[in-house]
Amino acid sequence: MWFVYALLSALFAALTSVLAKVGLDGINSTLATAIRTAVVLVMAWGMVFFAGTQQGIPDISKKSWIFLILSGLATGASWLFYFKALQLGDASKVVPIDKFSLVITIVLAFIFLHETVTLKVIIGAFLITAGTFIMIL
């Protein structure tokens, strides 16, 4: 089932890029990011209450709170830079660079999470890197 969810994530990420590029026309990218964030916030909390999982909030550990907050700050920074890049550049060039985060994630997961990196992963990361640079040329 994870594969279906991953495909849906990719579909909606693609829609995000295209819809954002159109929506950024004549609007400050920081303001656009704030509007997008507000919509995501309402949607996410709506899902929490719809699913009835809000009672789990007191059970969240201090460590989880810290890392979720740091992750949220990283997401906010990512969105701010992404929207500015989309506003200034072509979506067909911005998006491949944004998706290069996959390669960066592999490196960071190896360094900080001690995840195993196989030859298949190295070859895939190399191909993604090469494809990214071919697409932006």
Coordinates of N, CA and C in Angstrom, one line a residue:
M1 N 0.8 -1.2 0.0 CA 0.0 0.0 0.0 C 0.9 1.3 0.0
W2 N 2.1 1.2 0.6 CA 3.0 2.3 0.6 C 3.2 2.9 -0.8
F3 N 3.3 2.0 -1.8 CA 3.6 2.4 -3.1 C 2.5 3.2 -3.7
V4 N 1.3 2.9 -3.4 CA 0.1 3.7 -3.9 C 0.2 5.1 -3.3
Y5 N 0.4 5.1 -2.0 CA 0.5 6.4 -1.3 C 1.7 7.2 -1.8
A6 N 2.8 6.6 -2.1 CA 4.0 7.3 -2.7 C 3.6 7.9 -4.1
L7 N 2.9 7.1 -4.9 CA 2.5 7.6 -6.2 C 1.5 8.8 -6.1
L8 N 0.6 8.7 -5.1 CA -0.3 9.8 -4.9 C 0.4 11.0 -4.4
S9 N 1.4 10.8 -3.6 CA 2.3 11.9 -3.1 C 2.9 12.6 -4.3
A10 N 3.5 11.8 -5.2 CA 4.2 12.3 -6.4 C 3.2 13.1 -7.3
L11 N 2.0 12.6 -7.4 CA 1.0 13.2 -8.2 C 0.6 14.6 -7.6
F12 N 0.4 14.6 -6.3 CA 0.0 15.9 -5.7 C 1.2 16.8 -5.6
A13 N 2.4 16.3 -5.5 CA 3.6 17.2 -5.5 C 3.7 17.9 -6.9
A14 N 3.4 17.1 -8.0 CA 3.4 17.7 -9.3 C 2.3 18.7 -9.5
L15 N 1.1 18.4 -9.0 CA 0.1 19.4 -9.0 C 0.4 20.7 -8.2
T16 N 1.1 20.5 -7.1 CA 1.5 21.6 -6.2 C 2.4 22.5 -7.0
S17 N 3.3 22.0 -7.8 CA 4.3 22.8 -8.5 C 3.6 23.6 -9.6
V18 N 2.7 22.9 -10.4 CA 2.0 23.6 -11.5 C 1.0 24.6 -11.0
L19 N 0.2 24.2 -10.0 CA -0.7 25.2 -9.5 C -0.1 26.4 -8.8
A20 N 1.0 26.1 -8.1 CA 1.8 27.2 -7.4 C 2.4 28.2 -8.5
K21 N 2.9 27.6 -9.5 CA 3.5 28.5 -10.6 C 2.5 29.4 -11.1
V22 N 1.3 28.9 -11.4 CA 0.2 29.8 -11.9 C -0.3 30.8 -10.8
G23 N -0.4 30.3 -9.6 CA -0.8 31.1 -8.5 C 0.1 32.2 -8.0
L24 N 1.4 32.1 -8.4 CA 2.4 33.0 -8.0 C 2.5 34.3 -8.9
D25 N 1.7 34.2 -9.9 CA 1.7 35.4 -10.9 C 1.3 36.7 -10.2
G26 N 2.2 37.6 -10.1 CA 1.9 38.9 -9.5 C 1.8 38.9 -8.0
I27 N 2.2 37.9 -7.3 CA 2.1 37.8 -5.8 C 3.5 37.6 -5.3
N28 N 3.8 38.2 -4.1 CA 5.0 38.0 -3.4 C 5.1 36.6 -3.0
S29 N 6.3 36.0 -3.2 CA 6.4 34.5 -2.9 C 6.3 34.2 -1.5
T30 N 6.7 35.1 -0.6 CA 6.5 34.8 0.9 C 5.1 34.8 1.3
L31 N 4.3 35.8 0.7 CA 2.9 35.8 1.0 C 2.2 34.6 0.4
A32 N 2.6 34.1 -0.8 CA 2.0 32.9 -1.4 C 2.3 31.7 -0.5
T33 N 3.5 31.6 0.0 CA 3.9 30.5 0.9 C 3.1 30.5 2.2
A34 N 2.8 31.7 2.8 CA 2.0 31.8 4.0 C 0.6 31.3 3.7
I35 N 0.0 31.7 2.5 CA -1.3 31.3 2.2 C -1.4 29.8 2.0
R36 N -0.4 29.2 1.3 CA -0.3 27.8 1.2 C -0.2 27.1 2.5
T37 N 0.6 27.6 3.4 CA 0.8 27.0 4.7 C -0.4 27.0 5.5
A38 N -1.2 28.1 5.5 CA -2.5 28.2 6.2 C -3.4 27.1 5.7
V39 N -3.5 26.9 4.4 CA -4.4 25.9 3.8 C -3.9 24.5 4.3
V40 N -2.6 24.2 4.2 CA -2.1 22.9 4.7 C -2.4 22.7 6.2
L41 N -2.2 23.8 7.0 CA -2.5 23.7 8.4 C -3.9 23.3 8.7
V42 N -4.9 24.0 8.0 CA -6.3 23.7 8.2 C -6.6 22.2 7.8
M43 N -6.0 21.9 6.6 CA -6.2 20.5 6.1 C -5.7 19.4 7.1
A44 N -4.5 19.7 7.6 CA -3.8 18.7 8.4 C -4.6 18.5 9.8
W45 N -4.9 19.6 10.4 CA -5.7 19.5 11.6 C -7.1 19.0 11.4
G46 N -7.7 19.3 10.3 CA -8.9 18.7 9.9 C -8.9 17.2 9.9
M47 N -7.8 16.7 9.3 CA -7.6 15.2 9.2 C -7.4 14.6 10.6
V48 N -6.7 15.3 11.5 CA -6.4 14.8 12.8 C -7.8 14.7 13.5
F49 N -8.6 15.7 13.5 CA -9.9 15.6 14.1 C -10.9 14.6 13.4
F50 N -10.8 14.6 12.1 CA -11.6 13.6 11.4 C -11.3 12.2 11.7
A51 N -10.0 11.9 11.9 CA -9.5 10.6 12.3 C -9.6 10.3 13.8
G52 N -9.9 11.4 14.6 CA -10.0 11.2 16.0 C -8.7 10.9 16.7
T53 N -7.6 11.4 16.1 CA -6.3 11.1 16.7 C -5.7 12.2 17.6
Q54 N -6.5 13.2 17.9 CA -6.1 14.4 18.7 C -5.8 14.0 20.1
Q55 N -6.4 12.9 20.6 CA -6.1 12.5 22.0 C -4.7 12.0 22.2
G56 N -4.0 11.7 21.1 CA -2.6 11.3 21.2 C -1.6 12.4 21.5
I57 N -2.0 13.6 21.5 CA -1.1 14.8 21.7 C -0.4 14.7 23.0
P58 N -1.0 14.4 24.1 CA -0.3 14.4 25.4 C 0.8 13.3 25.5
D59 N 0.7 12.3 24.6 CA 1.6 11.2 24.6 C 2.9 11.4 23.8
I60 N 3.0 12.6 23.1 CA 4.2 12.8 22.3 C 5.3 13.2 23.2
S61 N 6.5 12.5 23.0 CA 7.6 12.7 23.8 C 8.3 14.0 23.5
K62 N 9.1 14.5 24.5 CA 9.9 15.7 24.3 C 10.8 15.6 23.1
K63 N 11.4 14.5 22.9 CA 12.3 14.3 21.7 C 11.5 14.4 20.5
S64 N 10.4 13.8 20.4 CA 9.5 13.9 19.2 C 9.1 15.3 18.9
W65 N 8.7 16.1 20.0 CA 8.3 17.5 19.8 C 9.5 18.3 19.2
I66 N 10.7 18.1 19.7 CA 11.8 18.8 19.3 C 12.1 18.6 17.8
F67 N 12.1 17.3 17.4 CA 12.4 16.9 16.0 C 11.3 17.2 15.1
L68 N 10.0 17.2 15.5 CA 8.9 17.6 14.7 C 8.9 19.1 14.5
I69 N 9.3 19.8 15.5 CA 9.4 21.3 15.3 C 10.5 21.7 14.4
L70 N 11.7 21.0 14.6 CA 12.8 21.2 13.6 C 12.4 20.9 12.2
S71 N 11.7 19.8 12.0 CA 11.3 19.3 10.7 C 10.3 20.4 10.1
G72 N 9.4 20.9 11.0 CA 8.5 21.9 10.5 C 9.2 23.2 10.1
L73 N 10.3 23.6 10.8 CA 11.1 24.7 10.4 C 11.8 24.5 9.1
A74 N 12.3 23.3 8.9 CA 13.0 22.9 7.7 C 12.0 22.9 6.5
T75 N 10.8 22.5 6.8 CA 9.7 22.5 5.7 C 9.4 23.9 5.4
G76 N 9.2 24.8 6.4 CA 8.9 26.2 6.1 C 10.0 26.8 5.3
A77 N 11.2 26.6 5.6 CA 12.4 27.2 4.8 C 12.3 26.6 3.4
S78 N 12.1 25.3 3.3 CA 12.1 24.7 2.0 C 11.0 25.3 1.1
W79 N 9.8 25.5 1.7 CA 8.7 26.1 0.9 C 8.9 27.5 0.5
L80 N 9.6 28.3 1.4 CA 9.9 29.7 1.1 C 10.8 29.8 -0.1
F81 N 11.9 29.0 0.0 CA 12.9 29.0 -1.1 C 12.3 28.4 -2.4
Y82 N 11.4 27.4 -2.3 CA 10.8 26.7 -3.4 C 9.9 27.7 -4.1
F83 N 9.1 28.4 -3.4 CA 8.2 29.4 -4.0 C 8.9 30.5 -4.7
K84 N 10.0 31.0 -4.0 CA 10.8 32.0 -4.6 C 11.5 31.5 -5.9
A85 N 12.0 30.3 -5.9 CA 12.6 29.7 -7.1 C 11.6 29.6 -8.2
L86 N 10.4 29.1 -7.8 CA 9.3 28.9 -8.8 C 8.9 30.3 -9.4
Q87 N 8.8 31.3 -8.6 CA 8.4 32.6 -9.1 C 9.5 33.1 -10.1
L88 N 10.7 32.8 -9.9 CA 11.8 33.4 -10.7 C 12.2 32.5 -11.9
G89 N 11.9 31.2 -11.8 CA 12.4 30.3 -12.8 C 11.3 29.4 -13.4
D90 N 11.6 28.6 -14.4 CA 10.7 27.7 -15.0 C 10.4 26.5 -14.1
A91 N 9.2 26.1 -14.0 CA 8.8 24.9 -13.2 C 9.6 23.7 -13.7
S92 N 9.8 23.6 -15.0 CA 10.5 22.4 -15.5 C 12.0 22.4 -15.1
K93 N 12.5 23.5 -14.6 CA 13.9 23.5 -14.1 C 14.0 23.5 -12.6
V94 N 13.0 24.2 -12.0 CA 13.0 24.3 -10.5 C 12.7 22.9 -9.9
V95 N 11.7 22.3 -10.4 CA 11.2 21.0 -9.8 C 12.3 19.9 -9.8
P96 N 13.0 19.7 -10.9 CA 14.1 18.7 -10.8 C 15.1 19.0 -9.8
I97 N 15.5 20.3 -9.6 CA 16.5 20.6 -8.6 C 15.9 20.4 -7.2
D98 N 14.6 20.7 -7.0 CA 13.9 20.4 -5.7 C 13.9 18.9 -5.4
K99 N 13.7 18.1 -6.5 CA 13.6 16.7 -6.3 C 15.0 16.1 -6.0
F100 N 16.0 16.9 -6.3 CA 17.4 16.4 -6.0 C 17.5 16.2 -4.5
S101 N 16.6 16.7 -3.7 CA 16.6 16.5 -2.3 C 16.6 15.0 -1.9
L102 N 16.2 14.2 -2.9 CA 16.3 12.7 -2.7 C 17.7 12.3 -2.5
V103 N 18.6 12.8 -3.3 CA 20.0 12.4 -3.2 C 20.6 13.0 -1.9
I104 N 20.2 14.2 -1.6 CA 20.7 14.8 -0.3 C 20.2 14.0 0.9
T105 N 18.9 13.5 0.8 CA 18.3 12.7 1.9 C 19.1 11.4 2.0
I106 N 19.5 10.8 1.0 CA 20.3 9.5 1.0 C 21.6 9.8 1.8
V107 N 22.3 10.8 1.4 CA 23.5 11.2 2.1 C 23.3 11.4 3.6
L108 N 22.3 12.3 3.9 CA 22.1 12.6 5.3 C 21.6 11.4 6.1
A109 N 20.8 10.5 5.5 CA 20.4 9.3 6.2 C 21.5 8.4 6.4
F110 N 22.5 8.3 5.5 CA 23.7 7.5 5.7 C 24.5 8.1 6.9
I111 N 24.7 9.4 6.9 CA 25.6 10.1 7.9 C 24.9 10.0 9.3
F112 N 23.6 10.5 9.4 CA 23.0 10.7 10.7 C 22.2 9.5 11.2
L113 N 21.6 8.8 10.3 CA 20.7 7.6 10.7 C 21.4 6.3 10.5
H114 N 22.6 6.3 9.9 CA 23.4 5.1 9.7 C 22.7 4.1 8.9
E115 N 21.9 4.6 7.9 CA 21.2 3.7 7.0 C 22.2 3.1 6.0
T116 N 21.9 1.9 5.6 CA 22.8 1.2 4.7 C 22.6 1.7 3.3
V117 N 23.7 2.0 2.6 CA 23.7 2.4 1.2 C 24.2 1.3 0.3
T118 N 23.4 0.8 -0.5 CA 23.8 -0.3 -1.4 C 24.3 0.2 -2.7
L119 N 24.9 -0.6 -3.5 CA 25.3 -0.3 -4.8 C 24.2 0.2 -5.7
K120 N 23.0 -0.4 -5.5 CA 21.8 0.0 -6.3 C 21.4 1.4 -5.9
V121 N 21.5 1.8 -4.6 CA 21.2 3.1 -4.2 C 22.2 4.1 -4.7
I122 N 23.4 3.8 -4.7 CA 24.5 4.7 -5.3 C 24.3 4.9 -6.7
I123 N 24.0 3.9 -7.5 CA 23.8 4.0 -8.9 C 22.5 4.9 -9.2
G124 N 21.4 4.6 -8.4 CA 20.2 5.4 -8.6 C 20.5 6.8 -8.3
A125 N 21.2 7.1 -7.2 CA 21.5 8.5 -6.8 C 22.3 9.2 -7.9
F126 N 23.3 8.5 -8.4 CA 24.1 9.0 -9.5 C 23.2 9.3 -10.7
L127 N 22.3 8.4 -11.1 CA 21.4 8.7 -12.3 C 20.5 9.9 -12.0
I128 N 20.0 10.0 -10.8 CA 19.1 11.1 -10.4 C 19.9 12.4 -10.6
T129 N 21.2 12.4 -10.1 CA 22.0 13.6 -10.1 C 22.3 13.9 -11.6
A130 N 22.7 13.0 -12.4 CA 22.9 13.2 -13.8 C 21.7 13.7 -14.5
G131 N 20.5 13.1 -14.2 CA 19.3 13.5 -14.8 C 18.9 14.9 -14.4
T132 N 19.1 15.3 -13.2 CA 18.8 16.6 -12.7 C 19.6 17.6 -13.5
F133 N 20.9 17.4 -13.6 CA 21.7 18.4 -14.3 C 21.4 18.4 -15.8
I134 N 21.1 17.3 -16.4 CA 20.7 17.3 -17.8 C 19.4 18.1 -18.0
M135 N 18.5 18.0 -17.1 CA 17.2 18.7 -17.3 C 17.3 20.2 -17.1
I136 N 18.3 20.6 -16.3 CA 18.4 22.1 -16.0 C 19.3 22.8 -17.0
L137 N 20.0 22.0 -17.9 CA 20.9 22.6 -18.9 C 20.1 23.3 -20.0

